[in-house]
Short mmCIF file of C-alpha atoms in Angstrom, two decimals:
data_model
loop_
_atom_site.label_atom_id
_atom_site.label_comp_id
_atom_site.label_asym_id
_atom_site.label_seq_id
_atom_site.Cartn_x
_atom_site.Cartn_y
_atom_site.Cartn_z
CA LYS V 266 102.44 91.85 131.76
CA GLY V 267 103.05 90.64 135.29
CA TYR V 268 101.16 91.31 138.47
CA LYS V 269 100.41 94.78 139.74
CA LYS V 270 98.49 95.57 142.92
CA ILE V 271 95.79 98.22 142.33
CA SER V 272 93.79 97.95 145.56
CA SER V 273 92.68 95.37 148.08
CA ALA V 274 89.66 94.62 145.87
CA VAL V 275 91.01 94.75 142.32
CA ASP V 276 94.19 93.10 141.03
CA VAL V 277 95.30 93.35 137.38
CA ILE V 278 96.78 89.93 136.55
CA ALA V 279 97.14 89.87 132.74
CA PHE V 280 96.86 92.06 129.68
CA GLN V 281 97.00 91.05 126.05
CA THR V 282 99.38 93.14 123.99
CA ASP V 283 96.56 94.69 121.98
CA LEU V 284 94.69 95.75 125.17
CA SER V 285 91.47 94.27 123.79
CA PHE V 286 90.47 91.80 126.54
CA PRO V 287 92.40 92.13 129.83
CA ALA V 288 91.54 89.71 132.62
CA LEU V 289 90.75 91.25 136.01
CA LYS V 290 90.70 89.56 139.37
CA ILE V 291 88.00 91.19 141.50
CA ASN V 292 87.52 89.90 145.04
CA ASP V 293 89.17 86.54 144.15
CA SER V 294 86.94 86.16 141.09
CA LEU V 295 88.43 86.25 137.57
CA GLU V 296 86.46 88.54 135.27
CA ASN V 297 86.82 89.45 131.59
CA PHE V 298 86.74 93.19 131.09
CA ASN V 299 85.67 93.91 127.50
CA PHE V 300 87.75 96.90 126.55
CA ASN V 301 87.59 97.55 122.80
CA TYR V 302 90.59 99.63 121.75
CA TYR V 303 88.93 101.03 118.61
CA ASN V 304 85.65 102.04 120.22
CA PHE V 305 87.06 103.46 123.45
CA ALA V 306 90.54 104.75 122.67
CA SER V 307 90.05 106.24 119.19
CA ARG V 308 88.89 109.60 120.46
CA VAL V 309 90.38 112.96 119.62
CA LYS V 310 89.83 115.96 121.87
CA ILE V 311 89.04 119.10 119.88
CA SER V 312 89.55 122.49 121.47
CA THR V 313 86.37 124.56 121.66
CA TRP V 314 88.20 127.88 121.61
CA ALA V 315 88.94 129.51 118.23
CA TYR V 316 91.15 132.51 117.43
CA CYS V 317 90.44 134.38 114.19
CA ARG V 318 92.26 137.36 112.71
CA GLU V 319 91.43 139.25 109.54
CA LYS V 320 94.31 139.25 107.05
CA ASP V 321 96.41 142.47 106.96
CA LYS V 322 94.38 144.04 109.77
CA ASN V 323 94.72 144.31 113.52
CA GLY V 324 91.23 143.14 114.35
CA PHE V 325 90.80 139.67 115.88
CA VAL V 326 88.20 137.67 117.77
CA ILE V 327 88.30 134.77 120.23
CA PHE V 328 85.13 132.73 120.62
CA ASN V 329 83.95 129.40 122.04
CA THR V 330 82.44 126.86 119.60
CA GLN V 331 81.19 124.49 122.28
CA HIS V 332 77.56 125.26 121.53
CA ALA V 333 78.05 124.35 117.83
CA SER V 334 79.82 120.96 118.03
CA GLU V 335 80.10 117.83 120.13
CA ASN V 336 83.89 118.24 120.30
CA LYS V 337 84.68 114.54 119.94
CA LEU V 338 85.81 112.53 116.95
CA ILE V 339 84.79 108.91 117.59
CA LEU V 340 85.42 105.80 115.48
CA ASN V 341 82.20 103.84 116.04
CA HIS V 342 82.93 101.04 113.55
CA ASN V 343 85.32 98.34 114.69
CA PRO V 344 87.58 97.47 111.71
CA GLN V 345 88.25 94.03 113.17
CA SER V 346 84.64 93.05 112.48
CA HIS V 347 85.51 93.06 108.77
CA PHE V 348 87.45 89.84 109.38
CA SER V 349 84.87 88.10 111.60
CA GLU V 350 83.83 85.56 108.94
CA ILE V 351 87.45 84.70 108.12
CA ASN V 352 88.21 84.35 111.84
CA LYS V 353 85.36 81.84 112.17
CA ILE V 354 86.72 79.80 109.26
CA THR V 355 90.30 79.68 110.56
CA GLU V 356 89.70 79.56 114.33
CA GLU V 357 89.34 75.78 114.57
CA LEU V 358 92.38 75.13 112.38
CA LEU V 359 94.62 77.53 114.32
CA LYS V 360 93.66 76.00 117.68
CA LYS V 361 93.73 72.35 116.57
CA GLU V 362 96.46 70.15 118.08
CA ASN V 363 96.51 67.01 115.91
CA LEU V 364 96.83 68.26 112.36
CA SER V 365 96.59 66.24 109.16
CA ASP V 366 99.26 66.61 106.47
CA LYS V 367 96.88 68.76 104.48
CA GLU V 368 96.23 71.06 107.44
CA ILE V 369 99.97 71.41 108.08
CA SER V 370 100.39 72.47 104.46
CA ILE V 371 97.67 75.11 104.90
CA LEU V 372 99.36 76.52 108.02
CA ASN V 373 102.72 76.61 106.23
CA SER V 374 101.04 78.43 103.37
CA LEU V 375 99.59 80.97 105.83
CA HIS V 376 103.05 81.44 107.37
CA TRP V 377 104.64 82.39 104.04
CA LEU V 378 101.65 84.52 103.11
CA ARG V 379 102.13 86.44 106.35
CA ARG V 380 105.83 86.94 105.55
CA ALA V 381 104.91 88.25 102.09
CA ILE V 382 102.74 90.91 103.75
CA GLN V 383 105.11 92.00 106.52
CA ILE V 384 108.71 91.32 105.54
CA GLY V 385 111.14 92.26 102.79
CA ASP V 386 111.08 94.23 99.56
CA ASN V 387 108.88 93.42 96.57
CA LYS V 388 111.25 90.74 95.26
CA ASP V 389 111.23 88.99 98.64
CA LYS V 390 107.46 89.23 98.75
CA LEU V 391 107.10 87.68 95.29
CA LEU V 392 109.27 84.69 96.28
CA ASP V 393 107.38 84.28 99.57
CA LEU V 394 104.01 84.32 97.79
CA TRP V 395 105.11 81.52 95.47
CA THR V 396 106.44 79.54 98.44
CA SER V 397 103.00 79.95 100.00
CA MET V 398 101.44 78.65 96.78
CA GLU V 399 103.79 75.66 96.67
CA PHE V 400 102.84 74.60 100.21
CA LEU V 401 99.18 74.98 99.30
CA THR V 402 99.47 72.60 96.34
CA SER V 403 101.99 70.20 97.88
CA ARG V 404 99.36 67.62 98.91
CA LEU V 405 97.33 67.87 95.73
CA LYS V 406 96.90 64.48 94.05
CA LEU V 407 96.74 64.52 90.24
CA PRO V 408 96.13 61.57 87.89
CA GLU V 409 99.37 59.83 86.94
CA LEU V 410 100.44 60.32 83.33
CA PHE V 411 102.61 57.19 83.36
CA LYS V 412 101.95 53.93 85.16
CA GLN V 413 104.82 52.08 86.82
CA LYS V 414 104.95 49.45 84.05
CA GLU V 415 105.18 52.18 81.41
CA LYS V 416 108.11 53.81 83.23
CA GLU V 417 109.85 50.42 83.51
CA MET V 418 109.37 49.91 79.77
CA LEU V 419 110.96 53.29 79.02
CA ASN V 420 113.89 52.49 81.34
CA HIS V 421 114.37 49.18 79.54
CA LEU V 422 114.42 50.90 76.14
CA ILE V 423 117.04 53.39 77.30
CA SER V 424 119.18 50.67 78.86
CA ASN V 425 119.38 48.94 75.46
CA GLN V 426 120.52 52.04 73.55
CA GLU V 427 124.12 51.28 72.56
CA ASN V 428 124.77 54.80 71.24
CA LEU V 429 124.35 56.30 74.75
CA ASN V 430 126.94 56.12 77.49
CA LEU V 431 126.11 55.22 81.11
CA GLU V 432 126.02 58.83 82.30
CA GLN V 433 123.55 59.79 79.56
CA LYS V 434 121.33 56.78 80.33
CA ASN V 435 121.23 57.59 84.06
CA ALA V 436 120.35 61.22 83.31
CA ILE V 437 117.40 60.16 81.14
CA LYS V 438 116.23 57.56 83.65
CA GLY V 439 116.31 60.25 86.33
CA LYS V 440 113.91 62.31 84.22
CA PHE V 441 111.61 59.29 83.85
CA ASN V 442 111.21 59.17 87.63
CA MET V 443 109.84 62.73 87.51
CA LEU V 444 107.29 62.17 84.75
CA ASN V 445 104.36 62.19 87.19
CA ASP V 446 105.57 65.32 89.04
CA ALA V 447 103.18 67.95 87.70
CA PRO V 448 104.50 71.53 87.29
CA LEU V 449 103.23 74.04 89.84
CA MET V 450 101.06 75.89 87.32
CA VAL V 451 99.36 72.61 86.37
CA LYS V 452 98.58 71.98 90.05
CA ILE V 453 97.27 75.51 90.50
CA ASN V 454 95.01 75.26 87.46
CA SER V 455 93.74 71.88 88.64
CA MET V 456 92.91 73.34 92.07
CA ILE V 457 91.14 76.32 90.53
CA THR V 458 89.08 73.99 88.34
CA SER V 459 88.21 71.52 91.11
CA PHE V 460 87.12 74.30 93.48
CA SER V 461 85.21 76.08 90.67
CA ILE V 462 86.98 79.32 91.49
CA GLY V 463 86.21 81.81 88.76
CA LEU V 464 89.36 83.70 87.82
CA SER V 465 89.18 86.48 85.25
CA GLU V 466 91.39 86.46 82.18
CA GLU V 467 93.37 89.26 83.81
CA GLU V 468 93.99 87.09 86.91
CA ASN V 469 95.06 84.12 84.77
CA GLN V 470 97.51 86.32 82.89
CA LEU V 471 98.79 87.72 86.18
CA LEU V 472 99.54 84.20 87.45
CA LYS V 473 101.61 83.42 84.35
CA GLN V 474 103.34 86.79 84.47
CA CYS V 475 104.27 86.51 88.16
CA ARG V 476 105.45 82.93 87.70
CA ALA V 477 107.70 84.01 84.85
CA LYS V 478 109.12 86.82 86.99
CA ARG V 479 109.72 84.41 89.86
CA ASN V 480 111.65 82.07 87.56
CA GLU V 481 113.74 84.92 86.19
CA LEU V 482 114.46 86.14 89.71
CA ILE V 483 115.72 82.79 91.04
CA HIS V 484 117.91 82.42 87.94
CA GLY V 485 119.76 85.63 88.71
CA ASN V 486 117.84 88.44 86.98
CA ASN V 487 117.85 91.13 89.69
CA ASN V 488 116.73 93.93 87.38
CA LEU V 489 113.07 92.92 87.46
CA GLU V 490 110.46 95.48 88.46
CA ILE V 491 107.91 93.93 90.81
CA MET V 492 104.82 96.14 91.10
CA GLU V 493 102.72 96.50 94.25
CA ASN V 494 99.61 95.91 92.18
CA GLU V 495 100.96 92.55 90.98
CA LEU V 496 101.71 91.42 94.53
CA ASN V 497 98.29 92.48 95.81
CA LYS V 498 96.45 90.59 93.07
CA LEU V 499 98.60 87.48 93.46
CA ARG V 500 98.03 87.54 97.22
CA SER V 501 94.29 87.83 96.64
CA ILE V 502 94.32 84.70 94.46
CA ILE V 503 96.27 82.75 97.10
CA GLU V 504 93.84 83.90 99.80
CA LYS V 505 90.92 82.58 97.74
CA LEU V 506 92.63 79.20 97.42
CA ILE V 507 93.43 79.04 101.14
CA ILE V 508 89.80 79.71 102.11
CA TRP V 509 88.61 76.97 99.75
CA MET V 510 91.25 74.56 101.05
CA ILE V 511 90.18 75.14 104.67
CA ASN V 512 86.53 74.55 103.79
CA GLU V 513 87.34 71.39 101.80
CA ARG V 514 89.80 69.82 104.25
#
């Protein structure tokens, strides 16, 4: 970072932290210098001289292996290219300024997914993954089970129940207002169906199992064992949903 004078002709004015594409100012002209860390820096020097000694004897030999090997270990494949398709899908969304509510939900989901990869123990990761899932489904519209008139009718019936006190009536009416709030698993299954994402029976069971563990965890059961394999599979399912959501936005 910063400005460092190299010579009268070349000035280094900026470097990204990953050293992948520094910008160089050459004779008052700004140039991009394509330095690929993996292709150029992943080299290991191997000594060409070998020392060999026969076990339990005094004889030894020193010889040069330069004629038999190239003496360089080079990583020719750039691992970042594995993500090139995903980068193309997400690039527009990550650079966009005016986001819709749905796009904000996707970015929030990506934020919690990132936390689940980088931060905390397995219990933290499980909670973060479900937070990511909740953001992903937060804007999902499902058919209403009860119309407004039907809810008003139920409220009227409860109001006329003489065997219930006021506190009981208000508690029931409060539940009526939540009748159209679908549980998270219902939203997830609806999304999977609408996107025609084929989940195996094992993946469906994993979703239910991880959801049950999440519920136990937030209700105080700290003795749960959260397996790495469970987290990896749950994360994979969320990643599938995110990709579909970005394509369908």
